[in-house]
Short mmCIF file of C-alpha atoms in Angstrom, two decimals:
data_model
loop_
_atom_site.label_atom_id
_atom_site.label_comp_id
_atom_site.label_asym_id
_atom_site.label_seq_id
_atom_site.Cartn_x
_atom_site.Cartn_y
_atom_site.Cartn_z
CA LYS A 1 -8.97 26.94 9.18
CA ALA A 2 -6.11 26.16 6.85
CA LYS A 3 -2.94 28.09 7.38
CA GLU A 4 -2.43 30.83 4.83
CA ASN A 5 -0.89 29.54 1.56
CA MET A 6 -0.87 25.97 2.88
CA SER A 7 -2.32 23.33 0.59
CA THR A 8 -5.17 21.25 1.98
CA ALA A 9 -6.52 17.73 1.63
CA THR A 10 -9.67 15.70 2.16
CA ILE A 11 -9.04 12.01 2.79
CA GLN A 12 -11.50 9.27 1.92
CA PHE A 13 -11.15 5.85 3.57
CA CYS A 14 -8.66 7.44 5.94
CA GLY A 15 -8.06 4.35 8.09
CA ALA A 16 -5.74 4.90 11.02
CA GLY A 17 -3.96 7.75 9.26
CA GLY A 18 -1.11 6.59 7.02
CA THR A 19 -2.15 8.97 4.25
CA ALA A 20 -2.69 11.80 6.72
CA LEU A 21 0.78 11.28 8.16
CA ALA A 22 2.23 11.37 4.64
CA ALA A 23 0.36 14.58 3.84
CA GLN A 24 1.54 16.11 7.09
CA HIS A 25 5.15 15.26 6.27
CA ALA A 26 4.73 16.75 2.79
CA GLY A 27 3.41 20.02 4.22
CA ILE A 28 -0.30 19.57 3.47
CA GLN A 29 -3.01 20.34 6.01
CA ILE A 30 -5.68 17.63 6.39
CA GLU A 31 -9.08 19.29 6.52
CA ALA A 32 -11.36 16.25 6.59
CA ALA A 33 -10.97 12.49 7.08
CA ILE A 34 -13.71 9.93 6.44
CA ASN A 35 -13.98 6.27 7.49
CA HIS A 36 -16.71 3.92 8.65
CA SER A 37 -14.64 2.19 11.36
CA GLU A 38 -14.93 3.43 14.92
CA VAL A 39 -11.48 2.18 15.96
CA ALA A 40 -9.85 3.62 12.83
CA ILE A 41 -11.41 7.04 13.41
CA ALA A 42 -10.37 6.92 17.08
CA SER A 43 -6.79 6.23 16.01
CA HIS A 44 -6.94 9.01 13.42
CA VAL A 45 -8.29 11.51 15.97
CA ALA A 46 -5.53 10.58 18.43
CA ASN A 47 -2.84 11.47 15.91
CA HIS A 48 -4.54 14.21 13.90
CA PRO A 49 -6.73 16.06 16.40
CA THR A 50 -7.20 19.26 14.35
CA THR A 51 -8.78 17.41 11.41
CA MET A 52 -12.56 17.22 10.97
CA HIS A 53 -13.51 13.55 11.29
CA TYR A 54 -16.53 11.80 9.81
CA GLN A 55 -17.30 8.28 11.00
CA GLN A 56 -19.70 7.04 8.34
CA ALA A 57 -19.93 4.80 5.29
CA MET A 58 -18.55 6.58 2.24
CA GLU A 59 -21.72 6.10 0.17
CA THR A 60 -23.68 8.09 2.79
CA CYS A 61 -21.21 10.96 2.75
CA ASN A 62 -22.29 14.18 0.98
CA PRO A 63 -19.31 15.68 -0.87
CA ASP A 64 -21.01 19.09 -0.95
CA SER A 65 -20.65 19.24 2.84
CA MET A 66 -16.90 18.51 2.63
CA PRO A 67 -14.24 21.24 2.54
CA ASP A 68 -13.05 22.59 -0.81
CA SER A 69 -9.58 21.06 -0.59
CA ASP A 70 -6.67 21.17 -3.02
CA PHE A 71 -6.18 17.40 -2.78
CA LEU A 72 -8.51 14.43 -2.63
CA LEU A 73 -6.51 11.51 -1.23
CA THR A 74 -8.18 8.14 -1.25
CA SER A 75 -7.66 4.39 -0.84
CA PRO A 76 -10.93 2.64 -1.79
CA CYS A 77 -11.50 -0.86 -0.45
CA CYS A 78 -8.90 -3.11 -2.08
CA THR A 79 -9.88 -6.51 -0.66
CA ASN A 80 -12.03 -7.56 -3.59
CA HIS A 81 -9.60 -6.21 -6.18
CA SER A 82 -6.66 -8.15 -4.80
CA ILE A 83 -5.38 -11.21 -6.63
CA ALA A 84 -5.31 -12.82 -3.19
CA LYS A 85 -9.07 -13.16 -3.50
CA GLY A 86 -8.60 -15.35 -6.57
CA GLN A 87 -8.86 -14.82 -10.31
CA LYS A 88 -12.52 -15.87 -10.29
CA GLN A 89 -13.57 -12.48 -9.01
CA TYR A 90 -13.09 -11.07 -12.52
CA HIS A 91 -14.39 -13.96 -14.63
CA GLN A 92 -16.54 -16.42 -12.69
CA PHE A 93 -19.06 -18.16 -14.96
CA ASP A 94 -22.24 -20.10 -14.29
CA LEU A 95 -23.30 -23.31 -16.08
CA PHE A 96 -24.70 -21.33 -19.02
CA GLY A 97 -21.54 -19.33 -19.63
CA ASP A 98 -22.82 -16.09 -18.15
CA ILE A 99 -20.64 -14.13 -15.80
CA VAL A 100 -21.66 -14.35 -12.14
CA TYR A 101 -20.80 -11.48 -9.81
CA ASP A 102 -20.78 -11.56 -6.04
CA PRO A 103 -22.96 -8.58 -4.96
CA LEU A 104 -20.95 -7.94 -1.79
CA ALA A 105 -17.67 -8.10 -3.68
CA GLU A 106 -19.06 -5.74 -6.32
CA LYS A 107 -20.18 -3.33 -3.61
CA SER A 108 -16.63 -3.36 -2.24
CA ARG A 109 -15.14 -2.63 -5.66
CA ASN A 110 -17.70 0.08 -6.34
CA THR A 111 -16.24 2.21 -3.57
CA MET A 112 -14.03 3.42 -6.42
CA ASN A 113 -17.09 5.28 -7.69
CA ASP A 114 -17.10 7.43 -4.55
CA VAL A 115 -13.94 9.02 -5.93
CA VAL A 116 -15.78 10.11 -9.09
CA ARG A 117 -18.78 11.26 -7.06
CA PHE A 118 -16.65 13.58 -4.91
CA VAL A 119 -14.68 14.93 -7.87
CA ALA A 120 -17.82 15.60 -9.89
CA ALA A 121 -19.49 17.40 -6.97
CA LYS A 122 -16.53 19.76 -6.52
CA GLN A 123 -16.45 20.42 -10.27
CA ARG A 124 -20.13 21.39 -10.21
CA ALA A 125 -19.42 23.73 -7.30
CA LYS A 126 -16.52 25.21 -9.33
CA LYS A 127 -14.14 24.24 -6.51
CA PRO A 128 -12.31 21.33 -8.16
CA TYR A 129 -9.55 19.36 -6.49
CA ALA A 130 -6.24 20.26 -8.09
CA PHE A 131 -4.97 16.72 -7.48
CA VAL A 132 -6.64 13.38 -6.87
CA VAL A 133 -4.38 10.56 -5.64
CA VAL A 134 -5.77 7.03 -5.50
CA GLU A 135 -3.80 4.19 -3.85
CA ASN A 136 -4.77 0.59 -4.46
CA VAL A 137 -3.57 -2.93 -5.22
CA ILE A 138 -2.23 -3.27 -8.75
CA ASP A 139 -5.08 -5.58 -9.77
CA VAL A 140 -7.56 -2.70 -9.54
CA VAL A 141 -6.90 -1.95 -13.22
CA LYS A 142 -8.44 -5.37 -14.04
CA TRP A 143 -11.73 -4.35 -12.46
CA ARG A 144 -14.48 -4.75 -15.08
CA SER A 145 -15.58 -1.10 -14.62
CA TYR A 146 -12.07 0.35 -14.51
CA SER A 147 -12.10 1.74 -18.06
CA ASP A 148 -15.40 3.56 -17.48
CA TRP A 149 -14.16 4.81 -14.12
CA LEU A 150 -10.99 6.21 -15.68
CA THR A 151 -12.94 7.83 -18.52
CA SER A 152 -15.25 9.51 -16.01
CA LEU A 153 -12.34 11.18 -14.23
CA THR A 154 -10.52 12.28 -17.36
CA ALA A 155 -13.80 13.70 -18.71
CA LEU A 156 -13.95 15.90 -15.62
CA GLY A 157 -10.84 17.71 -16.81
CA TYR A 158 -7.91 15.71 -15.47
CA ASN A 159 -4.67 14.39 -16.87
CA HIS A 160 -3.42 11.22 -15.24
CA GLN A 161 -0.52 8.84 -14.76
CA LEU A 162 -0.19 5.45 -13.07
CA LEU A 163 2.77 4.64 -10.84
CA TYR A 164 3.61 1.02 -10.05
CA TRP A 165 5.98 1.40 -7.13
CA ASN A 166 7.24 -0.89 -4.40
CA THR A 167 7.68 0.42 -0.85
CA ARG A 168 11.03 -1.37 -0.41
CA PHE A 169 12.76 1.42 -2.37
CA PHE A 170 11.42 4.17 -0.10
CA ALA A 171 13.23 3.28 3.14
CA VAL A 172 10.36 0.98 4.20
CA PRO A 173 11.52 -2.53 5.27
CA GLN A 174 8.66 -4.20 3.41
CA SER A 175 8.14 -5.34 -0.19
CA ARG A 176 4.65 -4.04 -0.97
CA ASP A 177 3.52 -3.53 -4.57
CA ARG A 178 0.85 -0.90 -5.11
CA VAL A 179 -0.45 1.30 -7.91
CA TYR A 180 -0.82 5.03 -7.35
CA LEU A 181 -3.26 6.65 -9.76
CA LEU A 182 -2.52 10.36 -10.00
CA PHE A 183 -4.91 12.86 -11.55
CA TRP A 184 -4.30 16.59 -11.94
CA LEU A 185 -6.31 19.40 -13.51
CA ARG A 186 -5.25 20.19 -17.05
CA ASP A 187 -4.25 23.75 -16.12
CA VAL A 188 -1.89 22.44 -13.41
CA SER A 189 1.73 21.71 -14.28
CA THR A 190 2.58 18.05 -14.87
CA PRO A 191 4.41 16.70 -11.81
CA ASP A 192 7.80 15.05 -12.12
CA LEU A 193 6.91 11.41 -11.47
CA GLU A 194 10.10 9.68 -12.53
CA TYR A 195 11.66 7.79 -9.66
CA CYS A 196 15.25 6.59 -10.01
CA PRO A 197 16.34 4.70 -6.87
CA LEU A 198 20.07 4.42 -6.26
CA ALA A 199 21.71 1.08 -6.95
CA TRP A 200 25.18 -0.37 -7.36
CA CYS A 201 26.02 -1.40 -10.92
CA ALA A 202 28.68 -4.11 -10.83
CA SER A 203 29.23 -3.79 -14.57
CA CYS A 204 29.98 -0.05 -14.43
CA GLY A 205 31.64 -0.29 -11.02
CA CYS A 206 29.75 2.65 -9.57
CA GLU A 207 26.51 3.81 -7.96
CA VAL A 208 23.79 4.73 -10.45
CA ALA A 209 20.32 6.25 -10.50
CA SER A 210 18.41 3.27 -11.87
CA HIS A 211 15.44 3.33 -14.23
CA GLN A 212 12.28 1.24 -14.19
CA SER A 213 12.28 -1.22 -17.09
CA TRP A 214 9.19 -3.20 -18.09
CA LYS A 215 9.42 -6.80 -19.25
CA ARG A 216 6.25 -6.73 -21.35
CA TYR A 217 3.26 -4.64 -20.31
CA ARG A 218 3.36 -1.45 -18.30
CA TRP A 219 1.62 -3.07 -15.35
CA GLY A 220 2.68 -5.27 -12.51
CA ARG A 221 4.91 -6.15 -9.61
CA TYR A 222 8.60 -5.60 -9.02
CA GLN A 223 10.72 -8.45 -10.44
CA GLN A 224 7.70 -10.20 -11.94
CA GLN A 225 6.75 -7.56 -14.51
CA TYR A 226 9.46 -4.93 -14.14
CA VAL A 227 13.00 -4.46 -12.89
CA TYR A 228 15.42 -1.55 -12.52
CA CYS A 229 18.31 -1.09 -14.92
CA CYS A 230 21.51 0.91 -15.12
CA PRO A 231 21.07 4.00 -17.34
CA SER A 232 24.55 3.51 -18.82
CA CYS A 233 24.92 -0.22 -19.58
CA ALA A 234 21.20 -1.14 -19.39
CA ARG A 235 21.93 -4.17 -17.22
CA GLU A 236 19.61 -5.07 -14.38
CA VAL A 237 20.52 -3.65 -10.97
CA ILE A 238 18.90 -4.04 -7.58
CA PRO A 239 18.20 -0.72 -5.84
CA TYR A 240 19.11 -0.36 -2.18
CA SER A 241 16.45 -1.36 0.34
CA THR A 242 16.05 -1.42 4.11
CA PRO A 243 16.44 -4.85 5.76
CA VAL A 244 13.68 -6.02 8.09
CA ARG A 245 16.41 -6.83 10.62
CA SER A 246 16.67 -3.11 11.35
CA VAL A 247 13.19 -2.97 12.92
CA LEU A 248 13.01 -6.34 14.70
CA ASN A 249 13.61 -6.91 18.40
CA LEU A 250 15.96 -9.86 18.08
CA ASP A 251 16.34 -10.08 21.87
CA VAL A 252 12.90 -11.71 21.98
CA PRO A 253 13.11 -15.09 20.20
CA GLY A 254 9.67 -16.29 21.27
CA ARG A 255 8.55 -19.53 22.89
CA ALA A 256 10.20 -22.82 22.02
CA ILE A 257 8.42 -24.96 19.43
CA GLY A 258 8.17 -27.75 22.00
CA GLU A 259 6.08 -25.47 24.25
CA ARG A 260 3.58 -24.55 21.56
CA LYS A 261 0.76 -26.27 19.72
CA VAL A 262 2.32 -26.38 16.25
CA THR A 263 0.86 -28.38 13.36
CA GLU A 264 2.99 -30.88 11.50
CA LYS A 265 2.72 -28.70 8.39
CA THR A 266 4.18 -25.74 10.28
CA ARG A 267 6.94 -27.95 11.69
CA ALA A 268 7.81 -29.06 8.16
CA ASN A 269 7.86 -25.41 7.02
CA ILE A 270 10.17 -24.46 9.88
CA ARG A 271 12.54 -27.31 9.03
CA GLU A 272 12.57 -26.19 5.40
CA GLY A 273 13.25 -22.60 6.45
CA ILE A 274 16.14 -23.62 8.70
CA ASP A 275 17.68 -25.57 5.82
CA ARG A 276 17.19 -22.72 3.36
CA MET A 277 18.61 -20.10 5.70
CA LYS A 278 21.45 -22.37 6.85
CA GLY A 279 20.54 -22.11 10.52
CA GLU A 280 20.17 -18.30 10.59
CA ARG A 281 17.09 -16.51 11.91
CA PHE A 282 14.39 -15.93 9.32
CA LEU A 283 10.79 -14.86 8.84
CA LEU A 284 8.17 -17.47 8.01
CA GLY A 285 5.11 -16.27 6.10
CA TYR A 286 1.88 -18.08 6.90
CA TYR A 287 0.22 -18.57 3.50
CA ASN A 288 -1.07 -21.60 1.58
CA HIS A 289 2.47 -21.85 0.30
CA PRO A 290 4.96 -20.79 3.00
CA LEU A 291 7.27 -17.86 2.36
CA PHE A 292 10.76 -17.53 3.79
CA ARG A 293 12.52 -14.20 4.26
CA ASP A 294 16.13 -13.50 5.10
CA LEU A 295 16.38 -10.78 7.76
CA ASP A 296 18.74 -8.84 5.50
CA GLU A 297 15.94 -8.23 2.99
CA PRO A 298 12.54 -6.53 3.42
CA VAL A 299 9.64 -8.52 4.81
CA GLY A 300 6.89 -9.52 2.38
CA THR A 301 3.56 -7.70 2.21
CA ILE A 302 1.98 -6.91 5.58
CA THR A 303 -1.69 -7.94 5.54
CA THR A 304 -4.65 -7.32 7.83
CA VAL A 305 -3.99 -10.50 9.82
CA ASP A 306 -0.86 -11.95 11.44
CA ARG A 307 1.18 -13.53 8.65
CA TRP A 308 4.84 -13.27 9.64
CA ALA A 309 6.64 -15.17 12.39
CA LEU A 310 10.25 -14.77 13.51
CA VAL A 311 11.98 -18.15 13.77
CA THR A 312 15.17 -18.45 15.85
CA PRO A 313 16.93 -21.81 15.27
CA ALA A 314 18.36 -23.49 18.37
CA GLN A 315 22.11 -23.88 18.75
CA SER A 316 21.49 -27.53 19.60
CA GLY A 317 19.90 -28.02 16.19
CA LYS A 318 16.77 -29.50 17.77
CA LEU A 319 13.49 -28.34 16.29
CA GLU A 320 11.71 -28.45 19.65
CA ALA A 321 14.17 -25.90 21.06
CA CYS A 322 13.72 -23.37 18.20
CA GLY A 323 12.06 -20.11 19.19
CA MET A 324 9.11 -18.71 17.25
CA ARG A 325 6.82 -15.70 17.66
CA MET A 326 4.59 -13.51 15.53
CA LEU A 327 5.78 -9.97 14.85
CA SER A 328 4.67 -7.46 17.47
CA VAL A 329 2.45 -4.46 16.70
CA GLN A 330 5.48 -2.17 17.08
CA GLU A 331 7.45 -4.24 14.58
CA VAL A 332 4.55 -4.32 12.11
CA LYS A 333 4.15 -0.58 12.55
CA ALA A 334 7.82 -0.07 11.66
CA CYS A 335 7.49 -2.43 8.68
CA MET A 336 4.71 -0.17 7.40
CA GLY A 337 6.82 2.97 7.75
CA PHE A 338 5.01 4.42 10.77
CA PRO A 339 7.03 6.05 13.56
CA ASP A 340 7.24 4.25 16.87
CA GLU A 341 5.28 6.96 18.69
CA TYR A 342 2.26 6.75 16.36
CA HIS A 343 -0.71 5.79 18.53
CA LEU A 344 -3.14 3.07 17.52
CA CYS A 345 -6.36 2.31 19.39
CA GLY A 346 -8.09 -1.03 19.83
CA THR A 347 -7.00 -4.59 20.44
CA THR A 348 -3.84 -6.14 19.01
CA LYS A 349 -5.95 -7.79 16.31
CA GLU A 350 -7.58 -4.48 15.41
CA GLN A 351 -4.23 -2.69 15.30
CA ILE A 352 -2.77 -5.30 12.93
CA TRP A 353 -5.90 -4.98 10.79
CA MET A 354 -5.53 -1.20 10.57
CA LEU A 355 -1.83 -1.43 9.74
CA GLY A 356 -2.43 -4.01 7.03
CA ASN A 357 -5.01 -1.70 5.46
CA ALA A 358 -2.83 1.38 5.76
CA VAL A 359 -0.92 3.38 3.17
CA CYS A 360 2.83 3.40 3.86
CA PRO A 361 3.52 7.06 4.74
CA PRO A 362 7.04 7.42 3.22
CA ILE A 363 6.05 6.47 -0.33
CA MET A 364 2.86 8.56 -0.29
CA SER A 365 4.77 11.51 1.14
CA ASP A 366 7.22 11.32 -1.78
CA ILE A 367 4.33 11.40 -4.27
CA LEU A 368 2.61 14.32 -2.54
CA LYS A 369 5.80 16.38 -2.46
CA ARG A 370 6.07 15.95 -6.23
CA CYS A 371 2.46 17.07 -6.62
CA LEU A 372 3.03 20.09 -4.40
CA GLN A 373 5.99 21.22 -6.50
CA ALA A 374 3.81 21.10 -9.62
CA LEU A 375 0.98 22.94 -7.86
CA SER A 376 3.35 25.66 -6.62
CA ALA A 377 4.76 26.11 -10.13
CA SER A 378 1.23 26.53 -11.51
CA ARG A 379 0.33 29.19 -8.95
CA LYS A 380 3.33 31.44 -9.63
#
């Protein structure tokens, strides 16, 4: 049972528990958590033992059997919304000019409809969620059914706002762009959703609370589609962020390149990284186009597979003597904003997969605290 006067939450697509950890930190009790993955549910149970857990596919889950919670927190499958899957997912045509859709990809995207299904069921039961918080990749708003999906939720009696926030400004040593779609009942107070990260303004010569400034459309990624500006002089500023160096074990440089099976392409990327970073340690991102990260800035987006390697240049300057290793599970965990003691089940590969799929707890916790303040104000 929920503690008296404590707000409660049901979590769809709960994964290993990033959202649950955020809710816990915000002061929300998690009543139910749902996920199809056995290893994800095992991890969730290990860290949130008092929660009711349901290991099943979301489409088979009956919302009428779920608790009547104050919050529905959800992160529908984002893989087939992500731009990483390619632009064709939204406009692939056959030889006759008709749009062709991949049924499996569409099924993945349609997990968004489970949000509407749950919300509608609780409305029919006259036990509506006060807040619905949906986390996803920013490209979800390009989904062909997005407009209808949004209309369905607003028609059920909700106001809404979209937040395009990057985790790097929430004490998480990772640059991860996500959209947070917030819905609240129309008789609930509007939450304060303005976020003004601190930054140093060289022009004004002082620390300022910066404001998000859009380049063109109100959609997108940090630096590509929006920046932060000084409220006084309106010049661009860069808010403070946590360097990835702070969570890396730099005492472990990894095996020497000469001792590993390394492709010529990777060798060329390492050489380029050493030149760019002027012989300092750096992170190499394994993508079609390599990424290079200074350890004094956040790492790039953590994915569901190993992507980031720590490269330690040799004092001798010889490539063969350079050390290289992939980030450890503990380091990836820290890059996602999870505490060191958070327990994950499964193999190393499964743990990386769960972390890459997870919601970063610090940023979600900030959002939920704002929602709780609005909910408390409405109940007075």
